[in-house]
């Protein structure tokens, strides 16, 4: 039976690391602050926002949320973003995506100051993930970093490991592949056109699924003793949250596994908080 990798344990470990860094900043009169800018009030945004609010409260960080109307114009949105870019009390900016059609998401990404772009929206930060510079001077996407964090905090050393990632989106799968290459893993990236998913998974030491497809990873795809990290979030017909992994069957073969809910999702806001603290430290220099 696999050992569970629980998000709350990793979140507690990240908090323990952050507490003294936050204390040091506060002693200098700096309270790290994140500004979330969102358009409309979508239930999926609300869940993330509430999770972030709880995490920031526990850590003693500031969080401001601006909700713009669904019919917000490009000028109005850019004015709000410019205010956050220019405000020295704001250290991190998170724009909830997807944005409505009337807004040019690529242009908005480029207008976000890279030093405050704590979830890797701006092309400068995306490039730094590619070149391996994000930990020194950029920001990786929080979910991708959370998947690595939960593995490492549970004793996984990715160096030399065969890792199969399912999903190639710009926010999760693709940056995750770059980050794992930086950690010297041998990475296979699968997606909806992969001819034989089982073949690409069955020799992997680590499988990380970010497809958004319930029941996709079955026990016959998993090597005995593998580590399985499930990023997927799906809602079943009876309204329950589930990941991409057939959890009960895969738990019988894997050595380590993340549950959904209770796994990677609970770490993402901890990484977001860490990025805001890092942004505050860098901006204070
Ligand atoms: P996306 O839809 O942009 O990308 C999904 C990727 O999975 C695509 O590259 C697609 O090719 C691949 N895919 C889909 N079905 C597949 C299949 N049957 N076989 C192989 N590949 C397949 O989604 P995303 O934004 O990258 O998010 C992925 C999942 O992660 C979603 O379930 C999302 O809800 C979840 N997510 C979780 C968190 C978190 O904090 N835990 C954060 C962001 C996203």
Short mmCIF file of C-alpha atoms and ligand atoms in Angstrom, two decimals:
data_model
loop_
_atom_site.label_atom_id
_atom_site.label_comp_id
_atom_site.label_asym_id
_atom_site.label_seq_id
_atom_site.Cartn_x
_atom_site.Cartn_y
_atom_site.Cartn_z
CA UNK A 1 0.00 0.00 0.00
CA UNK A 2 1.41 3.38 -1.03
CA UNK A 3 2.45 6.00 1.46
CA UNK A 4 0.28 9.12 1.15
CA UNK A 5 1.94 12.41 0.28
CA UNK A 6 -0.37 14.90 1.97
CA UNK A 7 -0.52 18.52 0.89
CA UNK A 8 -1.01 19.71 4.47
CA UNK A 9 2.34 18.22 5.56
CA UNK A 10 4.21 19.93 2.73
CA UNK A 11 2.31 23.18 3.37
CA UNK A 12 3.31 23.03 7.05
CA UNK A 13 6.96 22.50 6.10
CA UNK A 14 6.87 25.45 3.68
CA UNK A 15 5.21 27.59 6.37
CA UNK A 16 7.93 26.68 8.89
CA UNK A 17 10.56 27.90 6.39
CA UNK A 18 8.65 31.07 5.57
CA UNK A 19 7.77 32.16 9.11
CA UNK A 20 11.20 33.60 9.98
CA UNK A 21 11.63 35.19 6.52
CA UNK A 22 8.28 36.96 6.98
CA UNK A 23 9.28 38.02 10.49
CA UNK A 24 12.52 39.54 9.13
CA UNK A 25 10.61 41.49 6.46
CA UNK A 26 8.06 42.74 9.01
CA UNK A 27 10.88 43.89 11.29
CA UNK A 28 11.93 46.11 8.37
CA UNK A 29 8.37 47.45 8.02
CA UNK A 30 7.50 45.30 5.01
CA UNK A 31 4.37 43.11 4.92
CA UNK A 32 4.43 41.06 1.69
CA UNK A 33 1.25 41.71 -0.28
CA UNK A 34 -0.42 39.94 -3.20
CA UNK A 35 -3.00 41.65 -5.42
CA UNK A 36 -5.36 39.31 -7.25
CA UNK A 37 -7.11 40.83 -10.28
CA UNK A 38 -10.08 38.86 -11.57
CA UNK A 39 -12.89 39.43 -14.00
CA UNK A 40 -16.34 38.33 -12.81
CA UNK A 41 -16.99 35.84 -10.01
CA UNK A 42 -16.45 32.26 -11.24
CA UNK A 43 -16.89 29.42 -8.70
CA UNK A 44 -13.49 27.86 -9.62
CA UNK A 45 -11.78 31.24 -9.00
CA UNK A 46 -13.62 31.57 -5.70
CA UNK A 47 -12.28 28.20 -4.46
CA UNK A 48 -8.71 29.22 -5.28
CA UNK A 49 -9.19 32.71 -3.85
CA UNK A 50 -10.56 31.30 -0.56
CA UNK A 51 -7.65 28.85 -0.33
CA UNK A 52 -5.16 31.66 -0.92
CA UNK A 53 -6.91 33.93 1.59
CA UNK A 54 -6.73 31.25 4.32
CA UNK A 55 -3.06 30.54 3.59
CA UNK A 56 -2.11 34.22 3.59
CA UNK A 57 -3.99 34.84 6.83
CA UNK A 58 -2.16 31.97 8.53
CA UNK A 59 1.18 33.36 7.37
CA UNK A 60 0.34 36.99 8.22
CA UNK A 61 0.60 38.18 4.60
CA UNK A 62 -1.66 40.75 2.92
CA UNK A 63 -4.03 39.82 0.11
CA UNK A 64 -6.20 42.24 -1.86
CA UNK A 65 -8.71 41.07 -4.47
CA UNK A 66 -10.10 43.32 -7.19
CA UNK A 67 -13.10 41.98 -9.06
CA UNK A 68 -13.68 43.75 -12.37
CA UNK A 69 -17.02 43.47 -14.23
CA UNK A 70 -17.42 40.86 -17.01
CA UNK A 71 -17.63 43.66 -19.60
CA UNK A 72 -14.46 45.44 -18.40
CA UNK A 73 -12.63 47.21 -21.23
CA UNK A 74 -8.96 46.72 -22.12
CA UNK A 75 -8.21 50.28 -20.90
CA UNK A 76 -9.92 49.74 -17.54
CA UNK A 77 -8.13 46.43 -17.00
CA UNK A 78 -4.75 47.89 -17.95
CA UNK A 79 -5.30 50.86 -15.61
CA UNK A 80 -5.89 48.47 -12.68
CA UNK A 81 -2.82 46.43 -13.62
CA UNK A 82 -0.68 49.57 -13.97
CA UNK A 83 -1.78 50.71 -10.48
CA UNK A 84 -0.63 47.38 -9.01
CA UNK A 85 2.61 47.47 -11.04
CA UNK A 86 3.41 50.96 -9.73
CA UNK A 87 2.30 50.54 -6.11
CA UNK A 88 5.38 49.96 -3.91
CA UNK A 89 3.17 48.27 -1.27
CA UNK A 90 2.22 45.53 -3.79
CA UNK A 91 4.85 42.78 -4.17
CA UNK A 92 2.96 40.14 -6.14
CA UNK A 93 0.28 40.29 -8.84
CA UNK A 94 -1.92 37.36 -9.89
CA UNK A 95 -4.31 37.72 -12.81
CA UNK A 96 -6.95 34.98 -12.86
CA UNK A 97 -7.17 33.28 -16.27
CA UNK A 98 -8.76 32.68 -18.66
CA UNK A 99 -9.58 36.31 -19.37
CA UNK A 100 -12.73 37.26 -21.31
CA UNK A 101 -12.46 37.58 -25.10
CA UNK A 102 -12.44 41.39 -25.22
CA UNK A 103 -9.11 41.40 -23.33
CA UNK A 104 -5.80 40.59 -25.04
CA UNK A 105 -4.27 38.05 -22.62
CA UNK A 106 -0.84 38.10 -24.36
CA UNK A 107 -0.62 41.89 -24.15
CA UNK A 108 -1.73 41.85 -20.49
CA UNK A 109 0.88 39.17 -19.69
CA UNK A 110 3.60 41.41 -21.15
CA UNK A 111 2.34 44.43 -19.19
CA UNK A 112 2.73 42.65 -15.83
CA UNK A 113 6.00 43.70 -14.16
CA UNK A 114 8.12 40.48 -14.21
CA UNK A 115 9.41 41.13 -10.66
CA UNK A 116 5.81 40.98 -9.36
CA UNK A 117 4.58 38.23 -11.70
CA UNK A 118 4.41 35.51 -9.03
CA UNK A 119 2.65 32.84 -11.15
CA UNK A 120 4.73 33.05 -14.33
CA UNK A 121 2.31 34.85 -16.67
CA UNK A 122 4.85 37.20 -18.27
CA UNK A 123 7.06 35.84 -21.14
CA UNK A 124 10.20 36.95 -19.25
CA UNK A 125 9.39 34.52 -16.45
CA UNK A 126 8.41 31.76 -18.90
CA UNK A 127 11.81 32.19 -20.59
CA UNK A 128 13.54 31.91 -17.20
CA UNK A 129 11.81 28.56 -16.58
CA UNK A 130 13.23 27.41 -19.92
CA UNK A 131 16.76 28.58 -19.12
CA UNK A 132 16.67 27.35 -15.51
CA UNK A 133 16.96 30.84 -13.99
CA UNK A 134 13.53 31.07 -12.36
CA UNK A 135 14.65 30.12 -8.85
CA UNK A 136 17.31 32.88 -8.81
CA UNK A 137 15.55 35.75 -10.53
CA UNK A 138 12.13 34.68 -11.86
CA UNK A 139 9.02 32.80 -10.83
CA UNK A 140 7.87 29.35 -12.00
CA UNK A 141 4.15 28.53 -12.22
CA UNK A 142 2.96 27.75 -8.68
CA UNK A 143 1.21 24.44 -9.51
CA UNK A 144 4.21 22.98 -11.34
CA UNK A 145 6.48 23.99 -8.46
CA UNK A 146 3.98 22.54 -5.96
CA UNK A 147 4.15 19.13 -7.66
CA UNK A 148 7.95 19.10 -7.35
CA UNK A 149 7.81 20.41 -3.77
CA UNK A 150 5.45 17.67 -2.56
CA UNK A 151 7.66 15.00 -4.16
CA UNK A 152 10.89 16.39 -2.71
CA UNK A 153 9.43 16.95 0.76
CA UNK A 154 8.51 13.24 0.69
CA UNK A 155 12.06 12.17 -0.09
CA UNK A 156 12.02 12.04 -3.91
CA UNK A 157 15.31 13.11 -5.50
CA UNK A 158 14.44 13.68 -9.16
CA UNK A 159 18.10 13.54 -10.27
CA UNK A 160 18.46 10.59 -12.66
CA UNK A 161 14.80 9.57 -12.35
CA UNK A 162 12.60 8.66 -15.29
CA UNK A 163 9.61 11.00 -15.01
CA UNK A 164 6.54 10.82 -17.22
CA UNK A 165 4.35 13.93 -17.27
CA UNK A 166 0.83 13.70 -18.69
CA UNK A 167 -0.22 17.12 -20.03
CA UNK A 168 1.63 19.78 -22.01
CA UNK A 169 -0.20 23.01 -21.11
CA UNK A 170 1.77 26.23 -20.75
CA UNK A 171 0.68 26.56 -17.11
CA UNK A 172 1.46 23.06 -15.85
CA UNK A 173 2.88 20.26 -18.04
CA UNK A 174 5.37 22.19 -20.18
CA UNK A 175 7.03 24.28 -17.43
CA UNK A 176 7.08 21.22 -15.18
CA UNK A 177 9.07 19.34 -17.84
CA UNK A 178 11.63 22.17 -18.01
CA UNK A 179 11.91 22.36 -14.22
CA UNK A 180 12.48 18.60 -13.94
CA UNK A 181 15.12 18.67 -16.68
CA UNK A 182 16.85 21.33 -14.58
CA UNK A 183 16.81 18.78 -11.74
CA UNK A 184 18.48 16.21 -14.03
CA UNK A 185 15.43 13.97 -14.49
CA UNK A 186 14.87 12.15 -17.78
CA UNK A 187 11.51 13.52 -18.83
CA UNK A 188 8.80 12.16 -21.13
CA UNK A 189 5.88 14.48 -21.88
CA UNK A 190 2.59 12.87 -22.96
CA UNK A 191 -0.54 14.59 -24.23
CA UNK A 192 -3.83 13.92 -25.95
CA UNK A 193 -2.07 12.79 -29.17
CA UNK A 194 0.29 10.35 -27.43
CA UNK A 195 -0.19 7.05 -29.24
CA UNK A 196 0.41 4.69 -26.30
CA UNK A 197 0.14 6.34 -22.90
CA UNK A 198 0.61 3.07 -21.00
CA UNK A 199 3.90 2.41 -22.83
CA UNK A 200 5.19 5.86 -21.84
CA UNK A 201 4.21 5.40 -18.18
CA UNK A 202 4.98 1.81 -17.29
CA UNK A 203 8.76 2.21 -16.84
CA UNK A 204 8.55 5.61 -15.13
CA UNK A 205 9.94 6.06 -11.63
CA UNK A 206 7.60 9.03 -11.23
CA UNK A 207 4.31 9.73 -13.01
CA UNK A 208 2.88 13.24 -12.78
CA UNK A 209 -0.57 13.64 -14.25
CA UNK A 210 -2.00 17.03 -15.23
CA UNK A 211 -4.57 16.08 -17.85
CA UNK A 212 -7.90 16.87 -16.21
CA UNK A 213 -9.26 13.42 -17.06
CA UNK A 214 -10.68 11.28 -14.24
CA UNK A 215 -9.51 7.65 -14.16
CA UNK A 216 -6.82 8.22 -16.82
CA UNK A 217 -3.93 6.66 -14.87
CA UNK A 218 -4.74 3.02 -14.13
CA UNK A 219 -2.79 0.44 -12.13
CA UNK A 220 -1.53 -1.39 -15.25
CA UNK A 221 0.30 1.81 -16.30
CA UNK A 222 2.24 2.07 -13.03
CA UNK A 223 5.50 0.31 -12.16
CA UNK A 224 5.68 -1.39 -8.74
CA UNK A 225 7.15 1.10 -6.26
CA UNK A 226 6.67 4.16 -8.47
CA UNK A 227 5.79 7.63 -7.16
CA UNK A 228 2.50 9.04 -8.49
CA UNK A 229 1.72 12.75 -8.26
CA UNK A 230 -1.79 13.73 -9.30
CA UNK A 231 -2.33 17.36 -10.29
CA UNK A 232 -5.65 16.80 -12.05
CA UNK A 233 -8.86 18.20 -10.58
CA UNK A 234 -12.10 16.74 -11.90
CA UNK A 235 -15.67 16.83 -10.63
CA UNK A 236 -17.56 13.54 -10.79
CA UNK A 237 -21.24 13.24 -11.73
CA UNK A 238 -22.17 13.14 -8.05
CA UNK A 239 -20.25 16.37 -7.45
CA UNK A 240 -17.15 14.88 -5.80
CA UNK A 241 -13.60 16.08 -6.51
CA UNK A 242 -11.26 13.51 -8.00
CA UNK A 243 -7.86 13.49 -9.68
CA UNK A 244 -6.64 11.82 -12.90
CA UNK A 245 -5.44 8.69 -11.09
CA UNK A 246 -7.49 5.58 -10.27
CA UNK A 247 -6.47 6.13 -6.66
CA UNK A 248 -7.52 2.86 -4.95
CA UNK A 249 -5.99 0.51 -7.54
CA UNK A 250 -2.83 2.58 -8.12
CA UNK A 251 -2.26 2.84 -4.33
CA UNK A 252 -1.76 -0.94 -4.31
CA UNK A 253 1.24 -0.67 -6.68
CA UNK A 254 2.83 2.72 -6.05
CA UNK A 255 5.20 3.43 -3.15
CA UNK A 256 4.11 7.06 -2.85
CA UNK A 257 0.92 8.76 -4.03
CA UNK A 258 -0.85 12.11 -3.64
CA UNK A 259 -4.61 12.07 -2.95
CA UNK A 260 -7.13 14.43 -4.60
CA UNK A 261 -8.31 16.41 -2.76
CA UNK A 262 -5.62 16.82 -0.12
CA UNK A 263 -2.51 16.59 -2.29
CA UNK A 264 -0.90 19.05 -4.72
CA UNK A 265 -3.84 21.49 -4.56
CA UNK A 266 -3.09 22.27 -0.91
CA UNK A 267 0.53 23.12 -1.72
CA UNK A 268 -0.11 25.52 -4.62
CA UNK A 269 -1.14 28.44 -2.38
CA UNK A 270 1.91 27.81 -0.15
CA UNK A 271 4.13 28.22 -3.20
CA UNK A 272 2.19 31.34 -4.17
CA UNK A 273 2.87 32.74 -0.67
CA UNK A 274 6.56 31.83 -0.96
CA UNK A 275 6.77 33.66 -4.30
CA UNK A 276 5.18 36.79 -2.79
CA UNK A 277 7.70 36.70 0.08
CA UNK A 278 10.56 36.26 -2.41
CA UNK A 279 9.22 39.14 -4.53
CA UNK A 280 9.11 41.36 -1.41
CA UNK A 281 12.70 40.40 -0.53
CA UNK A 282 13.96 41.05 -4.06
CA UNK A 283 12.09 44.37 -4.39
CA UNK A 284 13.45 45.53 -1.01
CA UNK A 285 17.04 45.18 -2.27
P1 LIG B 1 -5.27 21.91 -19.98
O1 LIG B 1 -6.63 21.45 -20.39
O2 LIG B 1 -4.76 23.21 -20.45
O3 LIG B 1 -4.22 20.80 -20.43
C1 LIG B 1 -4.47 19.44 -20.29
C2 LIG B 1 -3.36 18.66 -20.94
O4 LIG B 1 -3.62 17.28 -20.75
C3 LIG B 1 -3.26 18.88 -22.45
O5 LIG B 1 -1.89 19.05 -22.79
C4 LIG B 1 -3.81 17.61 -23.06
O6 LIG B 1 -3.14 17.27 -24.27
C5 LIG B 1 -3.55 16.58 -21.98
N1 LIG B 1 -4.56 15.53 -21.96
C6 LIG B 1 -5.89 15.69 -21.81
N2 LIG B 1 -6.52 14.48 -21.88
C7 LIG B 1 -5.54 13.56 -22.11
C8 LIG B 1 -5.55 12.17 -22.29
N3 LIG B 1 -6.68 11.45 -22.28
N4 LIG B 1 -4.36 11.54 -22.51
C9 LIG B 1 -3.20 12.24 -22.51
N5 LIG B 1 -3.15 13.57 -22.35
C10 LIG B 1 -4.29 14.23 -22.15
O7 LIG B 1 -5.26 21.82 -18.38
P2 LIG B 1 -4.24 22.48 -17.31
O8 LIG B 1 -4.60 23.88 -17.07
O9 LIG B 1 -2.85 22.12 -17.65
O10 LIG B 1 -4.67 21.66 -16.02
C11 LIG B 1 -4.52 20.24 -15.97
C12 LIG B 1 -5.24 19.69 -14.78
O11 LIG B 1 -4.62 20.20 -13.61
C13 LIG B 1 -6.72 20.10 -14.69
O12 LIG B 1 -7.44 19.04 -14.12
C14 LIG B 1 -6.69 21.27 -13.74
O13 LIG B 1 -7.92 21.41 -13.05
C15 LIG B 1 -5.59 20.84 -12.81
N6 LIG B 1 -4.94 21.97 -12.12
C16 LIG B 1 -4.69 21.78 -10.79
C17 LIG B 1 -4.09 22.80 -10.09
C18 LIG B 1 -3.78 22.56 -8.63
O14 LIG B 1 -3.48 23.49 -7.91
N7 LIG B 1 -3.79 21.31 -8.17
C19 LIG B 1 -3.75 24.00 -10.71
C20 LIG B 1 -3.96 24.12 -12.09
C21 LIG B 1 -4.55 23.09 -12.78
#
